[in-house]
DNA sequence: CTAAATCTATGACAAATATCATATAAATTA
DNA sequence: TAATTTATATGATATTTGTCATAGATTTAG
């Protein structure tokens, strides 16, 4: 059993407010999992009864829409927590969490989290601020979906992906998304997404290197995205 | 100065968790406002430094998008609180709150709210649950914007408006939205919204009575909305 | 009450986007 | 390795949606 106290990623989440004692307690009740790329941590409608702390890897939070397409609502990376909203609302998960890379996550049962919640004001405040931030992002994204064109949203998303997940030495986006997944993020058909990537490629805003994407002209993309 | 203790609408919000003493304290620090239809309670970017409790009336929460259109993110009615997210995040308002009818609202300064927050666990839990609910709604709405057609979103919205705000004796929706505002809710051009309303009218899903809208066939609308 | 402004409505057309078909490239499996 | 599946790419076309123009209806202001 690894000690939570020595786990670096906790510094990046609400958990940074926990005391040494609380961390020891958490280490005792947590369960560690390895999740393979493509596997679900949990799925929409599932009762989770706790939260997950992402130690390594990235996952997508998706929702299946009536037309059968998976909409990617957000991406979660190492250091972030999963399932906080469902836990607080006391509801089944509203979104599925699917690994985009091999992941390491720790599960912390609801009972313990709620105890930290009640005893540690800073922790609960941190969680609340995180959720408030998620709400702001969701509102903004909703407006983008409603008011921006697919082209604008693609430009915006490419910049977000580079800013959030960085790039490889060859300049390609570090995060590996299929065209279908990228389309699922911007809310469009896969073919439309591919077509616009080709267009961006021709215009030299980006470069397509096999399945990978390298951003060539941030400014032009930024201007496009508004 | 009216007593918060005797105010019925507090029962419908997170404030229901407050004790008698806390309510007395709140009554002493609150400010009451009358807001005329069309006026703003606060605007996007404004620092609010507190929350508003809606005593009467309905307002729209909007965000101005880059193309100059106002997207309506949500509607708030009597009994609900406004500005909680900004207060907790310690940020300027992300959305504008504009009265759709004449309103009565009470402003409660941040300092007092935060004190209740720290001293009354049930209250802070209520606020948190409300925000979690807002987050779920926002995520769902985002997916709807991305994946549903304008027609589906219009059908969905009409049902939501009847369910949430009720109807008049003649069957028309009680809430008064202009075609432009309705378009702003579903995220489309005003003309497209009007055109679809005409179509729904021809198909007898709804009836247009002047500027008012009456739902005639809930089932067909529901089937359309998915 | 009348004139002006605003809102609702509709036609004509343009632009954006989705769908279907098909080809090629890449990855996976037998 | 060959065969099969899956992912990417692109053309052709249909559908959806937006934009511009205009007209009538309603509301507002003088």
Coordinates of C-alpha atoms (C1' of nucleotides) in Angstrom, one line a residue:
Chain A
X1 CA 0.0 0.0 0.0
X2 CA 1.5 3.3 -1.1
X3 CA 1.3 6.3 1.2
X4 CA -0.9 9.1 0.1
X5 CA 1.4 11.4 2.0
X6 CA 4.2 10.7 -0.5
X7 CA 2.0 10.9 -3.5
X8 CA 2.9 14.0 -5.5
X9 CA -0.4 14.4 -7.4
X10 CA -2.5 15.1 -4.3
X11 CA -0.8 18.5 -4.3
X12 CA -2.7 19.4 -7.5
X13 CA -6.2 18.7 -6.2
X14 CA -8.5 19.7 -3.4
X15 CA -6.7 16.9 -1.4
X16 CA -3.8 19.3 -0.8
X17 CA -5.7 20.7 2.2
X18 CA -5.6 17.4 4.0
X19 CA -3.5 17.0 7.2
X20 CA -0.9 14.3 7.7
X21 CA -3.3 12.4 9.9
X22 CA -6.0 12.6 7.3
X23 CA -3.6 11.4 4.6
X24 CA -2.6 8.4 6.7
X25 CA -6.3 7.6 7.2
X26 CA -6.9 7.9 3.5
X27 CA -4.0 5.7 2.6
X28 CA -5.6 3.0 4.8
X29 CA -9.0 3.1 3.1
X30 CA -8.0 3.7 -0.5
X31 CA -7.9 1.1 -3.3
X32 CA -5.5 1.5 -6.2
X33 CA -6.4 0.5 -9.7
X34 CA -4.7 0.2 -13.0
X35 CA -7.0 1.1 -15.9
X36 CA -6.0 0.1 -19.5
X37 CA -6.5 2.5 -22.4
X38 CA -10.1 2.3 -23.5
X39 CA -11.4 0.9 -20.3
X40 CA -14.0 2.6 -18.1
X41 CA -13.3 3.8 -14.6
X42 CA -17.1 4.1 -14.2
X43 CA -20.0 4.5 -16.6
X44 CA -23.0 6.9 -16.9
X45 CA -25.7 5.7 -14.5
X46 CA -23.4 3.7 -12.3
X47 CA -23.4 4.3 -8.5
X48 CA -19.8 5.1 -7.6
X49 CA -19.9 5.6 -3.8
X50 CA -16.7 7.5 -3.6
X51 CA -14.3 9.5 -5.6
X52 CA -11.2 8.7 -7.7
X53 CA -7.9 10.5 -7.6
X54 CA -6.1 10.3 -10.9
X55 CA -2.4 9.4 -10.2
X56 CA -1.4 9.0 -13.8
X57 CA -2.9 9.2 -17.3
X58 CA -5.8 11.0 -18.9
X59 CA -9.5 10.1 -19.3
X60 CA -12.4 11.5 -21.1
X61 CA -15.8 12.2 -19.5
X62 CA -18.4 11.3 -22.0
X63 CA -22.2 11.3 -22.3
X64 CA -24.0 9.1 -24.9
X65 CA -26.6 11.3 -26.7
X66 CA -29.8 10.1 -28.2
X67 CA -28.3 9.9 -31.7
X68 CA -25.8 7.3 -30.5
X69 CA -22.8 9.6 -30.5
X70 CA -20.5 10.0 -27.5
X71 CA -20.1 13.6 -26.6
X72 CA -16.8 14.4 -24.7
X73 CA -17.8 16.8 -22.0
X74 CA -14.3 17.2 -20.5
X75 CA -10.9 15.7 -20.1
X76 CA -9.3 14.8 -16.8
X77 CA -5.6 14.5 -16.2
X78 CA -3.3 13.3 -13.4
X79 CA -3.8 15.2 -10.1
X80 CA -7.5 15.7 -10.6
X81 CA -10.4 14.1 -8.9
X82 CA -13.3 12.2 -10.5
X83 CA -16.8 11.7 -9.3
X84 CA -17.1 14.5 -6.8
X85 CA -20.3 15.9 -8.2
X86 CA -22.2 12.5 -8.1
X87 CA -20.9 11.9 -4.6
X88 CA -22.2 15.3 -3.3
X89 CA -25.5 15.1 -5.2
X90 CA -25.9 11.5 -4.0
X91 CA -26.7 10.5 -7.6
X92 CA -25.5 7.9 -10.1
X93 CA -22.7 9.2 -12.4
X94 CA -24.0 11.6 -15.1
X95 CA -21.0 10.9 -17.3
X96 CA -18.8 8.0 -18.1
X97 CA -15.0 8.1 -17.4
X98 CA -13.0 6.3 -20.1
X99 CA -9.2 6.1 -20.1
X100 CA -7.5 7.7 -23.1
X101 CA -4.2 6.2 -21.9
X102 CA -3.2 3.6 -19.4
X103 CA -4.1 5.1 -16.0
X104 CA -3.4 4.7 -12.3
X105 CA -6.2 5.8 -10.1
X106 CA -7.0 5.5 -6.4
X107 CA -10.6 5.1 -5.1
X108 CA -11.5 6.7 -1.8
X109 CA -14.8 5.6 -0.3
X110 CA -17.5 8.2 0.2
X111 CA -17.6 7.7 4.0
X112 CA -14.0 8.9 4.4
X113 CA -14.4 11.8 1.9
X114 CA -17.5 13.0 3.7
X115 CA -15.7 12.9 7.0
X116 CA -12.8 15.0 5.7
X117 CA -15.5 17.2 4.2
X118 CA -17.1 17.8 7.6
X119 CA -13.9 18.1 9.6
X120 CA -11.7 20.0 7.2
X121 CA -13.2 23.3 6.1
X122 CA -10.4 24.1 3.7
X123 CA -10.8 20.7 1.9
X124 CA -14.6 21.2 1.4
X125 CA -13.9 24.7 0.3
X126 CA -11.4 23.4 -2.3
X127 CA -13.9 20.9 -3.6
X128 CA -16.6 23.5 -3.8
X129 CA -14.3 25.9 -5.8
X130 CA -13.4 23.1 -8.2
X131 CA -17.0 22.4 -8.8
X132 CA -17.7 26.1 -9.3
X133 CA -14.9 26.2 -11.8
X134 CA -16.4 23.2 -13.6
X135 CA -19.7 25.0 -13.7
X136 CA -18.2 28.1 -15.2
X137 CA -16.4 26.0 -17.8
X138 CA -19.6 24.1 -18.6
X139 CA -21.6 27.3 -19.1
X140 CA -18.9 28.7 -21.3
X141 CA -18.7 25.5 -23.3
X142 CA -22.5 25.5 -23.7
X143 CA -22.4 29.0 -25.2
X144 CA -19.6 28.0 -27.5
X145 CA -21.6 25.0 -28.7
X146 CA -24.6 27.1 -29.3
X147 CA -23.0 30.1 -30.9
X148 CA -19.7 29.2 -32.5
X149 CA -19.2 27.4 -35.8
X150 CA -17.5 23.9 -35.9
X151 CA -14.4 25.6 -37.4
X152 CA -14.2 28.0 -34.5
X153 CA -14.7 25.2 -32.0
X154 CA -12.0 23.1 -33.6
X155 CA -9.5 25.9 -33.5
X156 CA -10.3 26.6 -29.9
X157 CA -10.1 22.9 -29.0
X158 CA -6.7 22.4 -30.7
X159 CA -5.3 25.3 -28.7
X160 CA -6.8 24.0 -25.5
X161 CA -5.2 20.6 -26.1
X162 CA -1.8 22.0 -26.7
X163 CA -2.1 24.3 -23.7
X164 CA -3.4 21.7 -21.3
X165 CA -1.5 18.5 -22.4
X166 CA 1.6 19.9 -24.1
X167 CA 3.4 18.8 -27.2
X168 CA 6.0 16.2 -28.1
X169 CA 9.5 17.1 -29.3
X170 CA 8.3 16.9 -32.9
X171 CA 5.7 19.6 -32.1
X172 CA 2.7 17.2 -32.2
X173 CA 0.0 17.3 -29.6
X174 CA 1.0 15.1 -26.7
X175 CA -2.5 13.8 -26.1
X176 CA -3.7 11.1 -28.5
X177 CA -7.2 11.5 -29.6
X178 CA -8.7 9.7 -32.6
X179 CA -10.5 11.9 -35.2
X180 CA -13.8 10.5 -33.9
X181 CA -12.9 11.6 -30.3
X182 CA -11.8 15.0 -31.5
X183 CA -15.2 15.3 -33.3
X184 CA -16.8 14.2 -30.1
X185 CA -15.2 17.0 -28.2
X186 CA -16.2 19.8 -30.6
X187 CA -19.7 18.2 -31.2
X188 CA -19.6 17.4 -34.9
X189 CA -19.5 14.5 -37.3
X190 CA -16.2 12.7 -37.7
X191 CA -16.0 13.5 -41.4
X192 CA -16.6 17.2 -40.8
X193 CA -13.8 17.2 -38.3
X194 CA -11.4 15.4 -40.7
X195 CA -12.3 17.8 -43.5
X196 CA -11.6 20.9 -41.4
X197 CA -8.3 19.4 -40.2
X198 CA -7.4 18.9 -43.9
X199 CA -8.3 22.5 -44.5
X200 CA -6.3 23.8 -41.5
X201 CA -3.4 21.6 -42.9
X202 CA -3.7 23.2 -46.3
X203 CA -3.8 26.7 -44.8
X204 CA -0.7 25.7 -42.7
X205 CA -2.4 26.4 -39.4
X206 CA -1.5 22.9 -38.4
X207 CA 0.5 20.0 -39.8
X208 CA -0.9 16.5 -40.0
X209 CA 1.8 14.0 -39.3
X210 CA 0.1 10.6 -39.8
X211 CA -2.6 10.6 -37.2
X212 CA -0.9 13.2 -35.1
X213 CA -1.5 16.9 -35.2
X214 CA 1.1 19.7 -34.8
X215 CA 0.0 23.3 -34.4
X216 CA 2.0 25.5 -36.8
X217 CA 0.3 28.9 -36.4
X218 CA -1.1 29.6 -33.0
X219 CA -2.1 33.2 -33.8
X220 CA -4.2 32.3 -36.8
X221 CA -5.9 29.6 -34.9
X222 CA -6.5 32.0 -32.0
X223 CA -8.0 34.6 -34.4
X224 CA -10.2 31.9 -35.8
X225 CA -11.4 30.7 -32.4
X226 CA -12.2 34.3 -31.4
Chain B
X1 CA -37.3 46.2 6.8
X2 CA -39.1 42.9 6.2
X3 CA -38.2 39.9 8.3
X4 CA -36.5 37.0 6.5
X5 CA -38.1 34.7 9.0
X6 CA -41.5 35.4 7.5
X7 CA -40.4 35.3 3.9
X8 CA -41.9 32.2 2.3
X9 CA -39.5 31.9 -0.6
X10 CA -36.5 31.2 1.6
X11 CA -38.1 27.7 2.1
X12 CA -37.3 26.9 -1.5
X13 CA -33.6 27.6 -1.5
X14 CA -30.5 26.6 0.4
X15 CA -31.5 29.3 3.0
X16 CA -34.1 26.9 4.4
X17 CA -31.3 25.4 6.6
X18 CA -30.7 28.7 8.4
X19 CA -31.7 29.0 12.1
X20 CA -33.9 31.7 13.5
X21 CA -31.0 33.6 14.8
X22 CA -29.3 33.5 11.4
X23 CA -32.4 34.7 9.7
X24 CA -32.7 37.6 12.1
X25 CA -29.1 38.5 11.4
X26 CA -29.7 38.2 7.6
X27 CA -32.8 40.5 7.9
X28 CA -30.5 43.1 9.4
X29 CA -27.9 43.1 6.7
X30 CA -30.0 42.5 3.6
X31 CA -31.0 45.1 1.1
X32 CA -34.3 44.8 -0.9
X33 CA -34.5 45.9 -4.5
X34 CA -37.3 46.2 -7.0
X35 CA -36.1 45.4 -10.5
X36 CA -38.1 46.4 -13.5
X37 CA -38.6 44.1 -16.5
X38 CA -35.6 44.4 -18.8
X39 CA -33.3 45.8 -16.1
X40 CA -30.1 44.0 -15.0
X41 CA -29.6 42.7 -11.4
X42 CA -25.9 42.4 -12.3
X43 CA -24.0 42.0 -15.5
X44 CA -21.3 39.8 -16.8
X45 CA -17.9 40.9 -15.5
X46 CA -19.3 42.8 -12.5
X47 CA -18.1 42.1 -9.0
X48 CA -21.1 41.3 -7.0
X49 CA -19.8 40.7 -3.4
X50 CA -22.8 38.8 -2.3
X51 CA -25.8 36.8 -3.4
X52 CA -29.3 37.7 -4.4
X53 CA -32.4 35.9 -3.2
X54 CA -35.3 36.1 -5.7
X55 CA -38.5 37.0 -3.8
X56 CA -40.6 37.5 -6.9
X57 CA -40.3 37.4 -10.7
X58 CA -38.1 35.5 -13.2
X59 CA -34.8 36.5 -14.7
X60 CA -32.6 35.1 -17.5
X61 CA -28.9 34.4 -17.0
X62 CA -27.2 35.4 -20.2
X63 CA -23.8 35.4 -21.8
X64 CA -22.9 37.6 -24.7
X65 CA -21.1 35.6 -27.4
X66 CA -18.5 36.8 -29.8
X67 CA -21.0 37.0 -32.6
X68 CA -23.0 39.6 -30.6
X69 CA -25.9 37.3 -29.7
X70 CA -27.1 36.8 -26.1
X71 CA -27.2 33.2 -25.2
X72 CA -29.6 32.4 -22.3
X73 CA -27.8 29.9 -20.1
X74 CA -30.7 29.4 -17.6
X75 CA -33.8 30.9 -16.1
X76 CA -34.1 31.7 -12.4
X77 CA -37.4 32.1 -10.6
X78 CA -38.7 33.1 -7.2
X79 CA -37.1 31.1 -4.4
X80 CA -33.8 30.6 -6.1
X81 CA -30.5 32.2 -5.3
X82 CA -28.3 34.2 -7.7
X83 CA -24.5 34.7 -7.7
X84 CA -23.5 31.8 -5.5
X85 CA -20.9 30.6 -8.0
X86 CA -19.1 33.9 -8.4
X87 CA -19.1 34.4 -4.6
X88 CA -17.5 31.0 -3.9
X89 CA -15.0 31.3 -6.8
X90 CA -14.2 34.8 -5.8
X91 CA -14.6 36.0 -9.3
X92 CA -16.7 38.6 -11.2
X93 CA -20.0 37.3 -12.5
X94 CA -19.7 35.0 -15.6
X95 CA -23.3 35.7 -16.6
X96 CA -25.6 38.7 -16.6
X97 CA -28.9 38.5 -14.7
X98 CA -31.7 40.3 -16.6
X99 CA -35.3 40.5 -15.3
X100 CA -37.9 39.0 -17.6
X101 CA -40.7 40.4 -15.4
X102 CA -40.7 43.0 -12.6
X103 CA -38.8 41.4 -9.7
X104 CA -38.2 41.7 -6.1
X105 CA -34.8 40.6 -4.9
X106 CA -32.8 40.8 -1.7
X107 CA -29.1 41.2 -1.6
X108 CA -27.1 39.5 1.1
X109 CA -23.5 40.6 1.5
X110 CA -20.8 38.0 1.0
X111 CA -19.4 38.4 4.6
X112 CA -22.7 37.2 6.1
X113 CA -23.2 34.4 3.6
X114 CA -19.7 33.2 4.3
X115 CA -20.3 33.2 8.0
X116 CA -23.4 31.1 7.7
X117 CA -21.4 29.0 5.4
X118 CA -18.7 28.3 8.0
X119 CA -21.1 27.9 10.9
X120 CA -24.0 26.0 9.4
X121 CA -23.0 22.8 7.7
X122 CA -26.4 22.1 6.4
X123 CA -26.5 25.4 4.6
X124 CA -23.2 25.0 2.9
X125 CA -24.2 21.5 1.9
X126 CA -27.4 22.8 0.4
X127 CA -25.5 25.4 -1.6
X128 CA -23.1 22.8 -2.7
X129 CA -25.8 20.5 -3.9
X130 CA -27.5 23.3 -5.8
X131 CA -24.3 24.0 -7.6
X132 CA -23.8 20.3 -8.3
X133 CA -27.2 20.2 -9.8
X134 CA -26.5 23.3 -11.9
X135 CA -23.3 21.5 -13.1
X136 CA -25.3 18.5 -14.2
X137 CA -27.8 20.6 -16.0
X138 CA -25.1 22.6 -17.7
X139 CA -23.3 19.4 -18.9
X140 CA -26.6 18.0 -20.2
X141 CA -27.5 21.2 -21.9
X142 CA -24.0 21.3 -23.5
X143 CA -24.6 17.8 -24.9
X144 CA -28.0 18.8 -26.2
X145 CA -26.5 21.9 -27.9
X146 CA -23.8 19.8 -29.5
X147 CA -25.9 16.8 -30.6
X148 CA -29.5 17.8 -31.0
X149 CA -31.0 19.6 -33.9
X150 CA -32.6 23.1 -33.4
X151 CA -36.1 21.4 -33.8
X152 CA -35.4 19.0 -31.1
X153 CA -34.1 21.7 -28.8
X154 CA -37.1 23.9 -29.4
X155 CA -39.5 21.0 -28.6
X156 CA -37.5 20.3 -25.4
X157 CA -37.4 23.9 -24.4
X158 CA -41.2 24.4 -24.9
X159 CA -41.9 21.4 -22.6
X160 CA -39.4 22.7 -20.1
X161 CA -41.1 26.2 -20.0
X162 CA -44.5 24.7 -19.5
X163 CA -43.3 22.3 -16.8
X164 CA -41.2 24.9 -14.9
X165 CA -43.4 28.1 -15.2
X166 CA -46.9 26.7 -15.9
X167 CA -49.6 27.9 -18.2
X168 CA -52.4 30.5 -18.2
X169 CA -56.0 29.6 -18.2
X170 CA -56.1 29.8 -22.0
X171 CA -53.3 27.2 -22.1
X172 CA -50.5 29.6 -23.2
X173 CA -47.2 29.5 -21.5
X174 CA -47.1 31.6 -18.4
X175 CA -43.6 32.9 -19.0
X176 CA -43.3 35.7 -21.5
X177 CA -40.4 35.3 -23.8
X178 CA -39.9 37.1 -27.0
X179 CA -39.0 35.0 -30.1
X180 CA -35.5 36.4 -29.9
X181 CA -35.2 35.2 -26.3
X182 CA -36.6 31.8 -27.1
X183 CA -34.0 31.6 -29.9
X184 CA -31.4 32.6 -27.4
X185 CA -32.3 29.8 -25.2
X186 CA -32.1 27.1 -27.9
X187 CA -29.1 28.6 -29.5
X188 CA -30.3 29.5 -33.0
X189 CA -31.2 32.5 -35.1
X190 CA -34.5 34.3 -34.3
X191 CA -35.8 33.7 -37.8
X192 CA -35.1 29.9 -37.5
X193 CA -36.9 29.8 -34.2
X194 CA -40.0 31.7 -35.7
X195 CA -40.0 29.4 -38.7
X196 CA -40.0 26.2 -36.5
X197 CA -42.7 27.7 -34.3
X198 CA -44.8 28.2 -37.5
X199 CA -44.1 24.6 -38.5
X200 CA -45.1 23.3 -35.0
X201 CA -48.2 25.4 -35.3
X202 CA -49.1 24.0 -38.7
X203 CA -48.5 20.5 -37.4
X204 CA -50.7 21.3 -34.4
X205 CA -48.1 20.5 -31.8
X206 CA -48.6 24.1 -30.5
X207 CA -50.9 27.0 -31.1
X208 CA -49.7 30.5 -31.7
X209 CA -52.1 33.0 -30.1
X210 CA -50.6 36.4 -31.0
X211 CA -47.2 36.3 -29.4
X212 CA -48.1 33.7 -27.0
X213 CA -47.6 29.9 -27.3
X214 CA -49.9 27.1 -26.2
X215 CA -48.7 23.5 -26.2
X216 CA -51.4 21.4 -27.9
X217 CA -49.7 18.0 -28.1
X218 CA -47.2 17.2 -25.4
X219 CA -46.6 13.7 -26.6
X220 CA -45.6 14.6 -30.1
X221 CA -43.3 17.3 -28.7
X222 CA -41.8 14.8 -26.3
X223 CA -41.2 12.3 -29.1
X224 CA -39.5 15.1 -31.1
X225 CA -37.3 16.2 -28.2
X226 CA -36.2 12.5 -27.7
Chain C
dC1 C1' -54.6 59.5 -32.5
dT2 C1' -50.8 59.2 -35.5
dA3 C1' -46.1 58.2 -36.6
dA4 C1' -42.2 55.7 -35.4
dA5 C1' -40.1 51.9 -33.7
dT6 C1' -40.1 47.2 -32.6
dC7 C1' -41.6 42.4 -33.1
dT8 C1' -43.3 38.6 -35.7
dA9 C1' -43.5 36.4 -40.0
dT10 C1' -42.1 34.6 -44.4
dG11 C1' -39.6 34.2 -48.9
dA12 C1' -35.3 33.7 -51.3
dC13 C1' -30.9 32.4 -51.1
dA14 C1' -26.3 31.3 -49.2
dA15 C1' -23.4 28.9 -46.1
dA16 C1' -22.5 25.3 -42.9
dT17 C1' -22.9 20.8 -41.7
dA18 C1' -24.4 15.9 -42.0
dT19 C1' -24.8 11.7 -44.6
dC20 C1' -23.6 8.2 -47.7
dA21 C1' -20.3 6.2 -50.6
dT22 C1' -15.8 4.9 -51.5
dA23 C1' -10.8 4.8 -51.4
dT24 C1' -6.6 4.5 -49.0
dA25 C1' -3.7 3.9 -45.0
dA26 C1' -2.7 1.8 -40.7
dA27 C1' -3.4 -1.4 -37.1
dT28 C1' -4.7 -5.8 -35.6
dT29 C1' -5.3 -10.7 -35.8
dA30 C1' -5.1 -15.3 -37.7
Chain D
dT1 C1' 3.0 -12.6 -43.8
dA2 C1' -1.6 -12.3 -45.4
dA3 C1' -6.1 -11.3 -44.3
dT4 C1' -9.2 -8.6 -41.8
dT5 C1' -10.6 -4.9 -39.4
dT6 C1' -10.4 -0.2 -38.2
dA7 C1' -9.1 4.7 -38.9
dT8 C1' -8.4 8.4 -41.9
dA9 C1' -9.5 10.9 -46.0
dT10 C1' -12.3 12.9 -49.7
dG11 C1' -16.1 13.4 -53.1
dA12 C1' -21.0 13.9 -54.0
dT13 C1' -25.1 15.2 -52.3
dA14 C1' -28.9 16.3 -49.0
dT15 C1' -30.3 18.6 -45.1
dT16 C1' -30.1 22.0 -41.8
dT17 C1' -29.4 26.4 -40.5
dG18 C1' -28.2 31.3 -41.1
dT19 C1' -28.6 35.7 -43.5
dC20 C1' -30.7 39.3 -45.9
dA21 C1' -34.8 41.4 -47.6
dT22 C1' -39.3 42.7 -46.9
dA23 C1' -44.1 43.0 -45.2
dG24 C1' -47.6 43.0 -41.8
dA25 C1' -48.8 43.3 -36.8
dT26 C1' -48.1 45.2 -32.5
dT27 C1' -46.3 48.3 -29.3
dT28 C1' -44.4 52.7 -27.9
dA29 C1' -43.7 57.6 -28.0
dG30 C1' -44.9 62.1 -29.3

